[in-house]
CSV table of C-alpha atoms in Angstrom, one decimal:
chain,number,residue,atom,x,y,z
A,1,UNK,CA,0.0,0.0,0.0
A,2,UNK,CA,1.4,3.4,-0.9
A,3,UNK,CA,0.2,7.0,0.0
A,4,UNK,CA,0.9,10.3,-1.1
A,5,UNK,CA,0.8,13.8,1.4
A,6,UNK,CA,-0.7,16.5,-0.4
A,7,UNK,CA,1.2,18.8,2.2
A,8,UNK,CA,3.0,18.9,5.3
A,9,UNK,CA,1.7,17.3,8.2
A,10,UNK,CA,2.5,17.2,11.6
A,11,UNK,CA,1.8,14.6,14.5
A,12,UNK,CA,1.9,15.8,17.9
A,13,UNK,CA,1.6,12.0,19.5
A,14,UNK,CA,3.2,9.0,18.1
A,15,UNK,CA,4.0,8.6,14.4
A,16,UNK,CA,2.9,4.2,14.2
A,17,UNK,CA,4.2,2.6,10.6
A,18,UNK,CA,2.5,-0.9,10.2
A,19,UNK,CA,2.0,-1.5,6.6
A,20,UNK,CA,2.6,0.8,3.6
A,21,UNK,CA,4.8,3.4,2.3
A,22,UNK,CA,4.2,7.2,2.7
A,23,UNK,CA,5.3,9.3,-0.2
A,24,UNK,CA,6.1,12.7,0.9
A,25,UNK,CA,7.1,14.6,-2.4
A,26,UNK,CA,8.2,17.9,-1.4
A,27,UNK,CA,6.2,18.2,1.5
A,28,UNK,CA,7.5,17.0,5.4
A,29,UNK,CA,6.2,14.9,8.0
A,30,UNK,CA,7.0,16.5,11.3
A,31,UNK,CA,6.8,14.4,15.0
A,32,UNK,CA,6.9,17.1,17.6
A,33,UNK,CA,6.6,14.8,20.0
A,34,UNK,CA,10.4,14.2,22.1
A,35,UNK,CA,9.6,11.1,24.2
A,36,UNK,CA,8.7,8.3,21.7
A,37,UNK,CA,7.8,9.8,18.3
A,38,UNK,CA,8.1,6.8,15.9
A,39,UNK,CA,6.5,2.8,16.2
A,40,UNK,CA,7.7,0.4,13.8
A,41,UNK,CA,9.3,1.0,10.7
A,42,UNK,CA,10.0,-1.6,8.4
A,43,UNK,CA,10.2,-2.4,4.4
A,44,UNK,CA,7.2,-2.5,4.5
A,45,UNK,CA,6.6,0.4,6.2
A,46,UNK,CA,8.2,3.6,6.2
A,47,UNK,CA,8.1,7.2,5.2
A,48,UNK,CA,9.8,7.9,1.2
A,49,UNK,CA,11.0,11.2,1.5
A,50,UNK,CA,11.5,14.3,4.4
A,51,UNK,CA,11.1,13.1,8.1
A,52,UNK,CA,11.7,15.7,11.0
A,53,UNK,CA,11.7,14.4,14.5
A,54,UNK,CA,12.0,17.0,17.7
A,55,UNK,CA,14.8,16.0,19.9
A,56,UNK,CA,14.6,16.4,23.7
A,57,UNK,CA,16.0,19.6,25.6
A,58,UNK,CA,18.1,17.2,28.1
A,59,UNK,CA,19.6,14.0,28.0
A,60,UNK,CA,23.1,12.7,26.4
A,61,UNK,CA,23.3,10.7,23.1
A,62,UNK,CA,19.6,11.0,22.8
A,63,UNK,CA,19.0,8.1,19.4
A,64,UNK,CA,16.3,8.6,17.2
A,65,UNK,CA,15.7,6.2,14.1
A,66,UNK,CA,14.2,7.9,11.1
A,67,UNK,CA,12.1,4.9,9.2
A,68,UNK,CA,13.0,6.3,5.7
A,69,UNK,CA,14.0,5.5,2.1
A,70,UNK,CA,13.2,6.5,-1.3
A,71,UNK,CA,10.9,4.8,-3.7
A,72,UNK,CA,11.3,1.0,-3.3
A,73,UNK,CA,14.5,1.3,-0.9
A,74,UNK,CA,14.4,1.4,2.6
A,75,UNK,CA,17.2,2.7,4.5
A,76,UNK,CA,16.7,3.5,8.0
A,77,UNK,CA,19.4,6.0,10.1
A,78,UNK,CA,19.6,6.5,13.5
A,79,UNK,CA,20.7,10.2,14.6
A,80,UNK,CA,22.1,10.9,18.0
A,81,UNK,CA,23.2,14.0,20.1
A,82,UNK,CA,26.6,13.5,22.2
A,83,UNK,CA,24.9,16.2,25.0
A,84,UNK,CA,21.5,17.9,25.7
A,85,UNK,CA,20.4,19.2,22.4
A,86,UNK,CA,18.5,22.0,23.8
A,87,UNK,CA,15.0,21.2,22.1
A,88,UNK,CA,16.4,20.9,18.3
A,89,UNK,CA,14.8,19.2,15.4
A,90,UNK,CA,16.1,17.2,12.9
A,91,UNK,CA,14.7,16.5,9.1
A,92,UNK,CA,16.4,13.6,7.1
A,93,UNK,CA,15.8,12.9,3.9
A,94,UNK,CA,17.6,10.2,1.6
A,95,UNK,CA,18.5,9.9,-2.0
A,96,UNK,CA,18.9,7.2,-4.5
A,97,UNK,CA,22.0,9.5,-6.5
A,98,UNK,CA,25.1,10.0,-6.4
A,99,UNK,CA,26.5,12.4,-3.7
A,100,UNK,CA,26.0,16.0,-4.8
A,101,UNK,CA,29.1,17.3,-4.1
A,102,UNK,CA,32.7,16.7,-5.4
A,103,UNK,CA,34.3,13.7,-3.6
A,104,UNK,CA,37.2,14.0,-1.3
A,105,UNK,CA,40.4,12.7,-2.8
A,106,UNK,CA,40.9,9.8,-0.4
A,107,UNK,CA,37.5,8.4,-1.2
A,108,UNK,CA,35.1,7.2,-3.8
A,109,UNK,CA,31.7,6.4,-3.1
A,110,UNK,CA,30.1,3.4,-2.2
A,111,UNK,CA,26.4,3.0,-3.8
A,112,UNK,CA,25.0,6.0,-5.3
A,113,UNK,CA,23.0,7.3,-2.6
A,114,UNK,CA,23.5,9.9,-0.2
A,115,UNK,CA,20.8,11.1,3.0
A,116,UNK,CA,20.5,15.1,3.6
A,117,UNK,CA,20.2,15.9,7.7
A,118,UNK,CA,18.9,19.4,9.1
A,119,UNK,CA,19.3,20.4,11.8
A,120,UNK,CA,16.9,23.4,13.7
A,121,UNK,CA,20.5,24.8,14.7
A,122,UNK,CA,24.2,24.0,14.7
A,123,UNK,CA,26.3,23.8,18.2
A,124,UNK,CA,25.9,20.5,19.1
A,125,UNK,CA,27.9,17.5,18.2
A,126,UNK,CA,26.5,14.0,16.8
A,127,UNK,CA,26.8,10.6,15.5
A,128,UNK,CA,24.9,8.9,12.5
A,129,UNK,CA,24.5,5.5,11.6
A,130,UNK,CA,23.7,4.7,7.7
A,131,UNK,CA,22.0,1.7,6.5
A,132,UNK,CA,23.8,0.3,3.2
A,133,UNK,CA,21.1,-2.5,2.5
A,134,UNK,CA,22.3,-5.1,0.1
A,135,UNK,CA,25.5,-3.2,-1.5
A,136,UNK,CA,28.8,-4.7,-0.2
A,137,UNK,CA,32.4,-4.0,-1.1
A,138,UNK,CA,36.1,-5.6,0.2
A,139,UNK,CA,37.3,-2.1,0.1
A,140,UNK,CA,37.3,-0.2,3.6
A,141,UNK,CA,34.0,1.9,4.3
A,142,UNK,CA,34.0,5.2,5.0
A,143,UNK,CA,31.2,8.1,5.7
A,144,UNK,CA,32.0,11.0,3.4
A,145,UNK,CA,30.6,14.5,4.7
A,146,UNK,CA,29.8,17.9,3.6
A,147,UNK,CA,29.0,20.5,5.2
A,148,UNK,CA,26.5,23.0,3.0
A,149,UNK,CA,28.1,23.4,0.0
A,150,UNK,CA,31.7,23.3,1.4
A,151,UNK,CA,34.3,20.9,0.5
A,152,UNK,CA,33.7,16.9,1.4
A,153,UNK,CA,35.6,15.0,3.4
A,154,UNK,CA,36.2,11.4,4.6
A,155,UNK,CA,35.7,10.0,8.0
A,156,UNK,CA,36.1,6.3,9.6
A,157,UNK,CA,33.4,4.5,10.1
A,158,UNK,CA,32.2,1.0,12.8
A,159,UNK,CA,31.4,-1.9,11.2
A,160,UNK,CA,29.2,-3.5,10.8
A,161,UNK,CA,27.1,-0.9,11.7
A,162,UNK,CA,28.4,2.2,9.5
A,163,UNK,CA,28.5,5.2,12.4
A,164,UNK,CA,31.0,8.1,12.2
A,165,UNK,CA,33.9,7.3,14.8
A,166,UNK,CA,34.4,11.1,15.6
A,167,UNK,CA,31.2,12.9,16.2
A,168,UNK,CA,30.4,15.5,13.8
A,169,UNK,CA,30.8,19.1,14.8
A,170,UNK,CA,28.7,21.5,12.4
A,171,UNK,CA,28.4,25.2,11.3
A,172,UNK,CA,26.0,24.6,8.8
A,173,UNK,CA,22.6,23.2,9.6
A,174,UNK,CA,22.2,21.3,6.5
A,175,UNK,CA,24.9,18.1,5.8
A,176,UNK,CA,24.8,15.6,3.2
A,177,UNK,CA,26.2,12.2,4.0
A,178,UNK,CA,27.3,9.0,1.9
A,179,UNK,CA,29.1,6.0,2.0
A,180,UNK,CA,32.4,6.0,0.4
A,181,UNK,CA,35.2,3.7,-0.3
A,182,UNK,CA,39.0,4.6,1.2
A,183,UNK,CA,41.2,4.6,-1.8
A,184,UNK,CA,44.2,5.5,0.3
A,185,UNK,CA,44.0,1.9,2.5
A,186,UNK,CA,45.5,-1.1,2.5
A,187,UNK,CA,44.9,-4.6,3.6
A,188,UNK,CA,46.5,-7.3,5.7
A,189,UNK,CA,48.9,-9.8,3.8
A,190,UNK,CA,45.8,-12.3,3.4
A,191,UNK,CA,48.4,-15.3,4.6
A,192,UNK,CA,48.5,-13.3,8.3
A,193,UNK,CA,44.5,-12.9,8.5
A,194,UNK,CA,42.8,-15.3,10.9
A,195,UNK,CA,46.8,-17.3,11.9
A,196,UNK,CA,48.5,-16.8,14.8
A,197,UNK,CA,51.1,-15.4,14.9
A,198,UNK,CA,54.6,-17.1,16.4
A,199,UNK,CA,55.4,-14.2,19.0
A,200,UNK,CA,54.8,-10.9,19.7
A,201,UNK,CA,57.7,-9.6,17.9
A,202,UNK,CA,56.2,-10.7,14.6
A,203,UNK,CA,56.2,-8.8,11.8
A,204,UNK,CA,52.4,-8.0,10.6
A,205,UNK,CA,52.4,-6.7,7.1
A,206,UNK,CA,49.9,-5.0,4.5
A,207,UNK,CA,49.6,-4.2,0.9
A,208,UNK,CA,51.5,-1.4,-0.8
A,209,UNK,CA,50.0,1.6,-2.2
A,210,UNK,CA,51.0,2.8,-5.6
A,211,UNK,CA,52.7,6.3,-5.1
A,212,UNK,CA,52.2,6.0,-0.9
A,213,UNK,CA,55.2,7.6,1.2
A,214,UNK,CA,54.0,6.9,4.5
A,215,UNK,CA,51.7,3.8,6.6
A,216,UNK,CA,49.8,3.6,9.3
A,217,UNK,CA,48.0,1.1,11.2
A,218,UNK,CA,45.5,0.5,14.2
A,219,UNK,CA,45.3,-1.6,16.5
A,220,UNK,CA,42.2,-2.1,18.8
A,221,UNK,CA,43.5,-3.8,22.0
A,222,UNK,CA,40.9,-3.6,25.1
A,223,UNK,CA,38.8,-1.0,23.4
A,224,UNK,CA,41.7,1.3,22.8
A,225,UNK,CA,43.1,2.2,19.6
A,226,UNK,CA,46.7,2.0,19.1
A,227,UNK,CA,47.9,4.5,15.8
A,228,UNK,CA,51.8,3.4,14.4
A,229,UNK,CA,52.4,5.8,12.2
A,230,UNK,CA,55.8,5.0,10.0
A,231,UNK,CA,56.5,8.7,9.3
A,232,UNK,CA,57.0,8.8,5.7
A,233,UNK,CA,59.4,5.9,5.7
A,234,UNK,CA,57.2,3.7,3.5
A,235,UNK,CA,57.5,1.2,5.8
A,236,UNK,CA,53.9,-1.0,5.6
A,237,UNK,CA,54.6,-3.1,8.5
A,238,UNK,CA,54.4,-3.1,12.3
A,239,UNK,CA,55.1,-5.6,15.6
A,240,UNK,CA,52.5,-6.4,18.0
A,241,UNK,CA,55.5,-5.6,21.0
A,242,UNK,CA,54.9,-1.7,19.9
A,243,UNK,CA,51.4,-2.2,21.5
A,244,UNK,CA,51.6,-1.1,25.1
A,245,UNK,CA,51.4,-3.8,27.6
């Protein structure tokens, strides 16, 4: 079942998706309602096109999914607030096109889709997790960012779930976000993944880089992330003893 909004609308309770997908056009559904403003959610049931939820005045890393998509794709993202975001709202809305704005130079993208988040106001930091439904790639994700009509760039990502490692701090209200693929990484010599190795002063080496001056790895020990940086020595290996005990 699909529907079409002949204009904006605005729910001041809870916004319940339980079968059928709700065409917006160029028109917006707002949720004013902070404390639980969406039910369900699903491929089946979702909102194709702008979605703007009001975020709480208190609270830290205050989540909100946005049930969204375009057309016949769903792709749900979860927006959250590092701190109090002082009563702010937030409209998402996603694409199915490439990303609108040149890419960075370390990156190209990953699916050609890319979601637009705007924000009421700027000053407060946040995190975003994408949804990449069925595309996959054996390249290293990234989440490539603008900010207006500035220049992009390219930040790490989790995985599986894709969310920005460094929150985003904006001074624009509108950003447009995408996946992207790191064109400046490198892998693990396949014959290292998944063995063990035969002591800690083993030698752990990665793929070169046409053109690359300089590697770095990280290491996640504990939670903690360890950065060896070989300072422009083109050196692309590294031994588990640098690691801090």
């Amino acid at each position: 079942m699909r529907l079409t909004t002949s204009g904006d609308v605005t729910v001041s309770g809870t916004l319940t998706l339980t079968r059928g997908i709700v065409t917006t056009g160029a028109n917006t559904i707002a949720v004013t309602n902070d404390t639980t403003p969406i039910s369900g959610g699903s491929n089946t049931a979702y909102i194709s096109g702008k979605l703007r939820l009001t975020y709480p005045a208190t609270g830290t890393n205050v989540a909100r999914t946005f049930p969204i998509g375009k057309g016949s794709a769903y792709r749900p993202v979860t927006f959250s607030y590092d701190t109090a975001p002082a009563s702010r709202t937030v409209l998402i809305e996603q694409f199915e096109t490439s990303f609108p704005g040149a890419l960075p130079s370390t990156a190209s993208q990953f699916g050609a889709r890319y979601w637009n988040i705007t924000q009421s106001s700027v000053g407060a930091s946040y995190k975003v997790t994408l949804d990449a439904g069925p595309a996959t790639t054996s390249g290293t994700v990234v989440m490539i960012r603008r900010e207006g009509t500035g220049a992009s760039t390219s930040n790490e990502v989790t995985t599986p779930n894709y969310t920005n490692v460094t929150s985003y701090n904006t001074t624009d209200v509108s950003n447009d976000v995408s996946f992207g693929e790191c064109t400046v990484c490198s892998f693990i010599m396949p014959a290292q993944c998944g063995s063990t190795l035969p002591d800690i002063n083993a030698t752990i080496y990665c793929y070169g880089i046409t053109g690359a001056t300089d590697f770095r790895f990280k290491v996640t020990k504990a939670g903690t992330d360890y950065i060896f940086d070989n300072d422009s020595r083109n050196i692309r290996a590294f031994v588990l003893s640098q690691i801090p005990e």
